[in-house]
Short mmCIF file of C-alpha atoms (C1' of nucleotides) in Angstrom, two decimals:
data_model
loop_
_atom_site.label_atom_id
_atom_site.label_comp_id
_atom_site.label_asym_id
_atom_site.label_seq_id
_atom_site.Cartn_x
_atom_site.Cartn_y
_atom_site.Cartn_z
CA MET A 1 -0.02 -0.27 0.09
CA GLU A 2 0.77 3.60 -0.60
CA ASN A 3 2.00 6.25 1.70
CA SER A 4 -1.45 7.64 2.45
CA PHE A 5 0.24 10.84 3.59
CA ALA A 6 2.31 11.27 0.14
CA LEU A 7 2.57 14.53 -1.38
CA ARG A 8 0.46 15.10 -4.18
CA LYS A 9 1.75 17.19 -7.50
CA VAL A 10 0.77 20.78 -8.47
CA GLU A 11 1.32 22.15 -11.86
CA VAL A 12 2.71 25.75 -12.27
CA SER A 13 2.71 27.57 -15.71
CA LEU A 14 5.72 29.93 -14.79
CA SER A 15 9.39 28.46 -13.92
CA PRO A 16 10.35 30.39 -10.66
CA GLN A 17 12.75 32.48 -12.51
CA GLU A 18 10.18 33.76 -14.76
CA ARG A 19 7.86 34.28 -11.77
CA PHE A 20 10.49 36.23 -9.86
CA GLU A 21 11.37 38.36 -12.80
CA GLU A 22 7.73 39.18 -13.27
CA TYR A 23 7.39 40.09 -9.52
CA LEU A 24 10.57 42.21 -10.19
CA GLN A 25 8.84 44.28 -13.13
CA SER A 26 5.40 44.89 -11.10
CA ARG A 27 7.64 46.86 -8.37
CA GLY A 28 9.86 48.75 -10.59
CA LYS A 29 12.50 46.05 -9.19
CA ARG A 30 15.82 44.96 -11.18
CA MET A 31 16.96 41.66 -11.60
CA THR A 32 20.74 41.66 -10.47
CA HIS A 33 23.50 39.29 -10.31
CA GLN A 34 22.99 38.18 -6.93
CA ARG A 35 18.98 37.86 -7.00
CA ARG A 36 20.02 35.71 -10.16
CA VAL A 37 22.56 33.42 -8.19
CA ILE A 38 20.42 33.40 -4.80
CA LEU A 39 17.63 32.35 -7.15
CA GLU A 40 19.21 29.62 -8.86
CA THR A 41 20.51 28.39 -5.29
CA VAL A 42 17.64 27.94 -3.62
CA PHE A 43 15.75 26.23 -6.60
CA ALA A 44 18.39 23.75 -7.39
CA GLN A 45 17.43 21.59 -4.14
CA HIS A 46 14.61 20.96 -2.63
CA GLU A 47 15.50 20.63 1.20
CA HIS A 48 14.57 23.03 3.66
CA PHE A 49 17.28 25.56 4.21
CA ASP A 50 18.10 28.86 6.54
CA ALA A 51 19.86 32.44 5.77
CA ASP A 52 22.99 31.39 6.65
CA GLY A 53 23.06 27.77 4.96
CA LEU A 54 21.82 29.23 1.73
CA TRP A 55 24.72 31.97 2.07
CA GLU A 56 27.25 29.22 2.76
CA MET A 57 26.04 27.32 -0.49
CA VAL A 58 26.11 30.06 -2.39
CA GLN A 59 29.71 30.85 -1.32
CA GLN A 60 30.82 27.09 -2.41
CA ALA A 61 28.97 27.50 -5.80
CA GLY A 62 32.03 30.10 -5.89
CA HIS A 63 30.05 33.34 -5.93
CA GLN A 64 30.33 36.29 -3.88
CA VAL A 65 27.19 37.56 -2.20
CA SER A 66 26.84 39.33 1.15
CA ARG A 67 24.71 38.20 3.87
CA PRO A 68 22.44 41.41 4.10
CA THR A 69 21.57 40.51 0.28
CA VAL A 70 20.78 37.01 1.07
CA TYR A 71 18.40 38.36 3.90
CA ARG A 72 17.10 40.76 1.34
CA THR A 73 16.06 38.76 -1.27
CA LEU A 74 14.99 35.79 0.80
CA ASN A 75 12.33 38.23 2.00
CA GLU A 76 11.63 39.25 -1.65
CA LEU A 77 11.23 35.55 -2.60
CA GLU A 78 8.66 35.13 0.49
CA ASP A 79 6.65 37.94 -0.58
CA CYS A 80 6.23 36.89 -4.37
CA GLY A 81 5.16 33.23 -3.19
CA LEU A 82 8.42 31.48 -4.27
CA LEU A 83 9.17 30.49 -0.83
CA ARG A 84 7.35 29.62 2.77
CA ARG A 85 9.19 30.54 6.07
CA MET A 86 8.80 28.52 9.09
CA GLN A 87 9.97 29.66 12.60
CA LEU A 88 11.88 26.54 13.97
CA GLY A 89 13.27 27.95 17.43
CA ASN A 90 15.42 31.29 16.60
CA ARG A 91 15.92 30.25 13.36
CA ARG A 92 14.09 30.78 10.55
CA VAL A 93 13.41 27.97 8.14
CA TYR A 94 12.41 28.03 4.33
CA GLU A 95 11.04 25.63 1.67
CA HIS A 96 10.11 25.84 -2.07
CA ASP A 97 6.28 27.10 -2.28
CA TYR A 98 5.60 28.13 -5.58
CA GLY A 99 4.51 24.85 -7.38
CA TYR A 100 4.42 22.79 -3.79
CA PRO A 101 1.17 21.63 -2.74
CA ASP A 102 -0.04 22.67 0.74
CA HIS A 103 1.49 20.66 3.21
CA ASP A 104 2.71 19.79 7.09
CA HIS A 105 5.70 18.61 8.86
CA LEU A 106 7.28 16.27 11.21
CA TYR A 107 10.33 17.81 12.89
CA CYS A 108 13.12 15.27 14.21
CA GLU A 109 14.51 16.38 17.53
CA ARG A 110 17.64 14.64 16.67
CA CYS A 111 18.77 15.61 13.32
CA HIS A 112 16.68 18.60 13.24
CA LYS A 113 15.27 17.51 9.77
CA LEU A 114 12.03 18.20 8.83
CA PHE A 115 10.09 15.92 7.05
CA GLU A 116 6.56 16.68 4.68
CA PHE A 117 3.22 14.82 4.33
CA GLN A 118 0.08 15.95 3.25
CA CYS A 119 -3.51 15.43 5.13
CA GLU A 120 -6.83 16.57 4.11
CA GLU A 121 -8.62 15.90 7.20
CA LEU A 122 -6.29 18.98 8.75
CA GLU A 123 -8.23 21.32 6.70
CA ARG A 124 -11.22 19.86 7.60
CA ILE A 125 -10.47 20.25 11.05
CA ARG A 126 -9.13 23.72 11.05
CA GLU A 127 -12.71 24.93 9.34
CA ALA A 128 -14.56 22.95 12.02
CA VAL A 129 -12.68 24.59 14.67
CA ALA A 130 -12.40 28.15 13.27
CA ARG A 131 -16.25 27.98 12.67
CA GLU A 132 -16.77 27.24 16.36
CA TYR A 133 -14.83 30.29 17.11
CA GLN A 134 -15.99 32.41 14.47
CA PHE A 135 -12.44 32.80 13.32
CA ARG A 136 -11.45 33.74 9.75
CA ALA A 137 -8.98 31.20 9.31
CA ASN A 138 -6.48 31.64 6.62
CA GLY A 139 -3.59 29.12 7.28
CA HIS A 140 -2.50 26.31 9.67
CA ARG A 141 0.44 24.74 10.79
CA PHE A 142 0.83 21.22 12.13
CA ILE A 143 4.19 20.03 13.54
CA ILE A 144 5.12 16.79 14.96
CA THR A 145 8.03 16.46 16.98
CA GLY A 146 9.62 13.57 18.07
CA VAL A 147 12.53 11.14 16.27
CA CYS A 148 12.89 9.78 12.94
CA ALA A 149 13.18 6.72 11.42
CA GLN A 150 16.97 6.63 11.23
CA CYS A 151 17.70 8.20 14.54
CA SER A 152 15.71 5.82 16.40
CA GLN A 153 18.09 3.08 14.98
CA GLY A 154 20.97 4.12 16.79
CA ARG A 155 22.62 6.11 14.57
CA ARG A 156 22.92 9.46 16.12
CA ARG A 157 24.82 11.71 13.18
CA PRO A 158 23.68 15.12 14.62
CA ARG A 159 22.85 17.00 11.08
CA ARG A 160 23.27 21.05 12.11
CA LEU A 161 23.74 22.94 15.38
CA GLU A 162 20.54 23.29 18.05
CA LEU A 163 17.71 24.51 16.29
CA VAL A 164 15.44 24.47 19.13
CA MET B 27 -25.11 22.74 21.69
CA GLU B 28 -21.93 23.21 23.85
CA ASN B 29 -18.42 24.19 22.17
CA SER B 30 -17.15 20.68 21.60
CA PHE B 31 -13.74 21.98 21.19
CA ALA B 32 -13.56 23.10 24.71
CA LEU B 33 -10.71 22.19 27.11
CA ARG B 34 -11.49 19.71 29.72
CA LYS B 35 -10.13 19.98 33.12
CA VAL B 36 -7.37 18.15 34.75
CA GLU B 37 -6.92 17.76 38.35
CA VAL B 38 -3.87 18.32 39.95
CA SER B 39 -2.61 17.65 43.60
CA LEU B 40 0.12 20.10 44.24
CA SER B 41 -0.43 23.77 43.83
CA PRO B 42 2.18 25.58 41.54
CA GLN B 43 3.93 26.94 44.43
CA GLU B 44 4.69 23.14 46.04
CA ARG B 45 5.48 22.13 42.91
CA PHE B 46 8.39 24.73 42.14
CA GLU B 47 9.43 24.41 45.86
CA GLU B 48 9.99 20.41 45.34
CA TYR B 49 11.61 21.02 42.23
CA LEU B 50 13.75 23.73 43.73
CA GLN B 51 14.53 21.30 46.28
CA SER B 52 15.47 18.23 44.19
CA ARG B 53 18.03 19.83 42.83
CA GLY B 54 19.42 22.14 45.54
CA LYS B 55 18.16 25.35 44.34
CA ARG B 56 16.86 28.02 46.49
CA MET B 57 13.31 29.85 46.88
CA THR B 58 14.33 33.24 46.57
CA HIS B 59 12.38 36.51 46.92
CA GLN B 60 12.62 37.05 43.26
CA ARG B 61 11.24 33.50 42.20
CA ARG B 62 8.58 33.80 44.54
CA VAL B 63 7.67 36.97 43.11
CA ILE B 64 8.04 35.53 39.54
CA LEU B 65 5.88 32.81 39.99
CA GLU B 66 3.02 34.72 42.01
CA THR B 67 2.72 36.95 39.09
CA VAL B 68 2.72 34.07 36.52
CA PHE B 69 0.09 31.90 38.04
CA ALA B 70 -2.29 35.23 38.67
CA GLN B 71 -3.60 35.12 35.34
CA HIS B 72 -4.23 32.81 32.85
CA GLU B 73 -3.36 34.40 29.54
CA HIS B 74 -0.29 34.06 27.29
CA PHE B 75 2.48 36.07 27.92
CA ASP B 76 6.36 36.65 27.10
CA ALA B 77 9.25 37.46 29.04
CA ASP B 78 9.11 40.84 28.82
CA GLY B 79 5.54 41.31 29.21
CA LEU B 80 5.78 39.19 32.73
CA TRP B 81 8.81 41.65 33.44
CA GLU B 82 6.43 44.65 33.26
CA MET B 83 3.77 43.12 35.30
CA VAL B 84 6.26 42.50 38.22
CA GLN B 85 7.10 45.98 37.82
CA GLN B 86 3.73 47.24 37.94
CA ALA B 87 3.27 45.07 40.97
CA GLY B 88 5.64 46.92 42.56
CA HIS B 89 8.77 44.33 42.56
CA GLN B 90 12.05 44.58 41.74
CA VAL B 91 13.23 42.01 39.62
CA SER B 92 15.95 41.96 36.98
CA ARG B 93 15.02 41.22 33.36
CA PRO B 94 17.99 38.67 33.58
CA THR B 95 16.58 36.58 36.25
CA VAL B 96 12.87 36.84 34.82
CA TYR B 97 14.51 34.56 31.87
CA ARG B 98 16.50 32.37 34.26
CA THR B 99 13.19 31.64 36.07
CA LEU B 100 10.84 31.41 33.10
CA ASN B 101 13.54 28.46 31.98
CA GLU B 102 13.18 26.70 35.39
CA LEU B 103 9.49 27.13 35.23
CA GLU B 104 9.42 25.42 32.11
CA ASP B 105 11.97 22.70 33.07
CA CYS B 106 9.97 21.91 36.06
CA GLY B 107 6.69 21.37 33.68
CA LEU B 108 4.73 24.57 35.36
CA LEU B 109 4.98 26.13 32.01
CA ARG B 110 4.85 25.87 28.28
CA ARG B 111 6.69 27.29 25.62
CA MET B 112 6.08 28.37 22.52
CA GLN B 113 7.57 30.48 19.69
CA LEU B 114 5.79 32.86 17.92
CA GLY B 115 7.80 34.83 15.51
CA ASN B 116 10.64 35.65 17.36
CA ARG B 117 9.47 35.77 20.29
CA ARG B 118 8.92 33.07 23.38
CA VAL B 119 5.53 32.90 24.39
CA TYR B 120 4.49 31.13 27.79
CA GLU B 121 1.43 29.51 29.15
CA HIS B 122 0.39 27.71 31.86
CA ASP B 123 1.18 23.69 31.58
CA TYR B 124 0.59 22.50 35.08
CA GLY B 125 -3.11 21.28 35.55
CA TYR B 126 -3.44 22.27 32.11
CA PRO B 127 -5.03 19.77 29.35
CA ASP B 128 -2.95 19.51 26.26
CA HIS B 129 -4.45 21.98 23.41
CA ASP B 130 -3.92 23.61 20.19
CA HIS B 131 -4.16 27.26 19.29
CA LEU B 132 -5.80 29.80 17.31
CA TYR B 133 -3.49 32.85 16.67
CA CYS B 134 -4.96 36.08 15.73
CA GLU B 135 -2.98 38.04 13.04
CA ARG B 136 -4.67 41.22 13.69
CA CYS B 137 -4.51 41.76 17.63
CA HIS B 138 -1.97 38.72 18.26
CA LYS B 139 -4.45 36.87 20.68
CA LEU B 140 -3.98 33.32 21.23
CA PHE B 141 -7.21 30.96 21.47
CA GLU B 142 -7.26 27.59 22.89
CA PHE B 143 -8.99 24.65 21.89
CA GLN B 144 -8.82 20.75 22.21
CA CYS B 145 -9.27 17.97 19.68
CA GLU B 146 -8.56 14.50 20.08
CA GLU B 147 -8.42 13.61 16.30
CA LEU B 148 -5.56 15.70 16.17
CA GLU B 149 -3.61 12.90 18.24
CA ARG B 150 -4.90 10.33 15.95
CA ILE B 151 -3.24 12.08 12.81
CA ARG B 152 -0.21 12.59 14.93
CA GLU B 153 -0.24 8.77 15.66
CA ALA B 154 -1.29 7.70 11.79
CA VAL B 155 1.15 9.81 10.22
CA ALA B 156 4.28 8.93 12.58
CA ARG B 157 3.42 5.08 12.22
CA GLU B 158 3.78 5.82 7.84
CA TYR B 159 6.48 7.22 8.84
CA GLN B 160 8.22 5.27 11.48
CA PHE B 161 8.86 8.50 13.47
CA ARG B 162 8.90 8.34 17.37
CA ALA B 163 6.39 11.37 18.12
CA ASN B 164 6.42 12.66 21.61
CA GLY B 165 4.16 15.91 20.76
CA HIS B 166 2.80 18.17 18.12
CA ARG B 167 1.86 21.89 17.34
CA PHE B 168 -1.19 22.67 15.29
CA ILE B 169 -1.86 26.79 14.82
CA ILE B 170 -4.24 27.80 13.23
CA THR B 171 -3.81 31.53 11.92
CA GLY B 172 -6.31 34.14 10.94
CA VAL B 173 -8.72 36.90 12.25
CA CYS B 174 -10.67 36.32 15.64
CA ALA B 175 -14.22 36.98 15.89
CA GLN B 176 -13.82 40.40 17.63
CA CYS B 177 -11.28 41.47 14.78
CA SER B 178 -13.35 40.88 12.25
CA GLN B 179 -16.14 43.00 13.31
CA GLY B 180 -14.50 46.20 12.22
CA ARG B 181 -13.01 46.75 15.90
CA ARG B 182 -9.44 47.01 15.53
CA ARG B 183 -7.90 47.49 18.54
CA PRO B 184 -4.57 46.19 18.25
CA ARG B 185 -3.21 44.63 21.47
CA ARG B 186 0.66 44.11 21.63
CA LEU B 187 3.40 44.66 19.22
CA GLU B 188 3.88 42.95 16.34
CA LEU B 189 4.43 39.40 17.12
CA VAL B 190 5.05 38.13 13.81
"C1'" DA C 28 21.15 59.68 -15.99
"C1'" DT C 29 18.75 58.29 -12.63
"C1'" DT C 30 17.22 54.74 -9.16
"C1'" DT C 31 17.77 50.54 -7.32
"C1'" DT C 32 20.98 47.41 -5.28
"C1'" DT C 33 24.97 46.31 -2.84
"C1'" DG C 34 28.56 45.24 0.66
"C1'" DC C 35 30.32 47.23 4.66
"C1'" DA C 36 29.62 48.15 9.61
"C1'" DA C 37 27.01 49.17 12.77
"C1'" DA C 38 22.13 48.61 14.87
"C1'" DC C 39 18.78 45.82 16.91
"C1'" DC C 40 16.12 42.90 19.93
"C1'" DA C 41 15.38 39.13 22.30
"C1'" DT C 42 17.94 36.32 25.26
"C1'" DT C 43 22.43 34.64 27.85
"C1'" DT C 44 26.42 34.89 30.35
"C1'" DG C 45 30.60 36.37 33.51
"C1'" DC C 46 31.51 37.94 37.58
"C1'" DA C 47 31.58 40.44 42.16
"C1'" DG C 48 28.72 41.44 45.73
"C1'" DC C 49 24.17 39.63 47.96
"C1'" DT C 50 21.45 36.05 50.44
"C1'" DG C 51 18.97 31.93 52.05
"C1'" DG C 52 19.48 27.64 54.82
"C1'" DC D 19 29.79 30.31 56.50
"C1'" DC D 20 29.12 28.94 51.87
"C1'" DA D 21 26.75 27.65 47.73
"C1'" DG D 22 23.20 29.42 45.12
"C1'" DC D 23 21.39 33.61 43.72
"C1'" DT D 24 21.10 38.11 41.99
"C1'" DG D 25 22.30 42.26 39.25
"C1'" DC D 26 24.69 44.90 36.13
"C1'" DA D 27 27.10 45.16 32.23
"C1'" DA D 28 28.59 43.01 28.06
"C1'" DA D 29 28.18 39.11 25.07
"C1'" DT D 30 25.56 36.84 21.56
"C1'" DG D 31 23.01 35.28 17.50
"C1'" DG D 32 20.25 35.92 13.99
"C1'" DT D 33 18.40 39.99 11.14
"C1'" DT D 34 17.96 44.54 9.62
"C1'" DT D 35 19.22 48.94 8.38
"C1'" DG D 36 21.82 53.88 7.16
"C1'" DC D 37 24.99 55.12 3.92
"C1'" DA D 38 28.38 55.43 0.10
"C1'" DA D 39 29.76 53.31 -3.82
"C1'" DA D 40 28.31 50.26 -7.59
"C1'" DA D 41 25.27 48.20 -11.23
"C1'" DA D 42 21.00 48.33 -14.08
"C1'" DT D 43 17.74 49.81 -17.14
#
DNA sequence: ATTTTTGCAAACCATTTGCAGCTGG
DNA sequence: CCAGCTGCAAATGGTTTGCAAAAAT
């Protein structure tokens, strides 16, 4: 039997690059070398990442972009709907948003990795609760914390510094 | 019909004070004037609060406690199970834990207030997803974001400074 | 040519920490 | 008395900002 919580695909018409271009043009902003490099780096992989991790990836790819520019660009990418932000401890973690379905997360407290799953029932619950409280819901976050399969199997290879 | 997501009561045998005393004694720590003042202030109300808000409450009650002591004591109260922490934006928000049932939250993006509700189905989903991913779950957070009834009704009285 | 963007250094803000003096038991 | 605690000031760490130089249109 298939994983009943697997993510379903979402079709999109524009590439992230095209979408970002449109976003920039619509606000009189410019496509710079740095923004291009950051955009490429962000969409060259699918893992969750934070500003500092992204900065390192950019460095290692041999490009020179300052940290402030990374932060500024991340805000723009979020603003234009390409990225989605999540606060984990004192760190902001990003994931692809454009072309990705809404989903929720399992968070491993040992290796600090995030796993994604999709569950329609959550939306149902959200609506039911919102109705009860006359709340105008426009989103939710469901994070299950615990220890992932790998880490449970004795292998303790910590992945990043403490995130929580 | 009753609110089906209302919180059910939980009985406890010790008062927060007693429990804190036990916690302190068990670690060779001392009950100081400051810790007593903070504990009283924390359990004199039931709202969610952050370190700075607590510090102000203490001040306004006419007591002198330093910010570092507030932070240190909050960590102890969390450690001993009296308080529960939640990260909201870049701020740590606390709520009573001892004597309170597990629950989840509605978060109003307008007035930044938190509302609580209880929904057993969430635990079921948590377990089902965890099983699928061979994840050892030991908790979850479900936060519904949106606008609360009051704020929807045109009254915009912002409550605190920006939390997200 | 004009306006936006960048990089640097400094500012910020919530939280933590080193340390000398104070205090609870 | 002495270990543990407090307050102060300074450090921390992630993120933002002011500003002058550089780049995009």
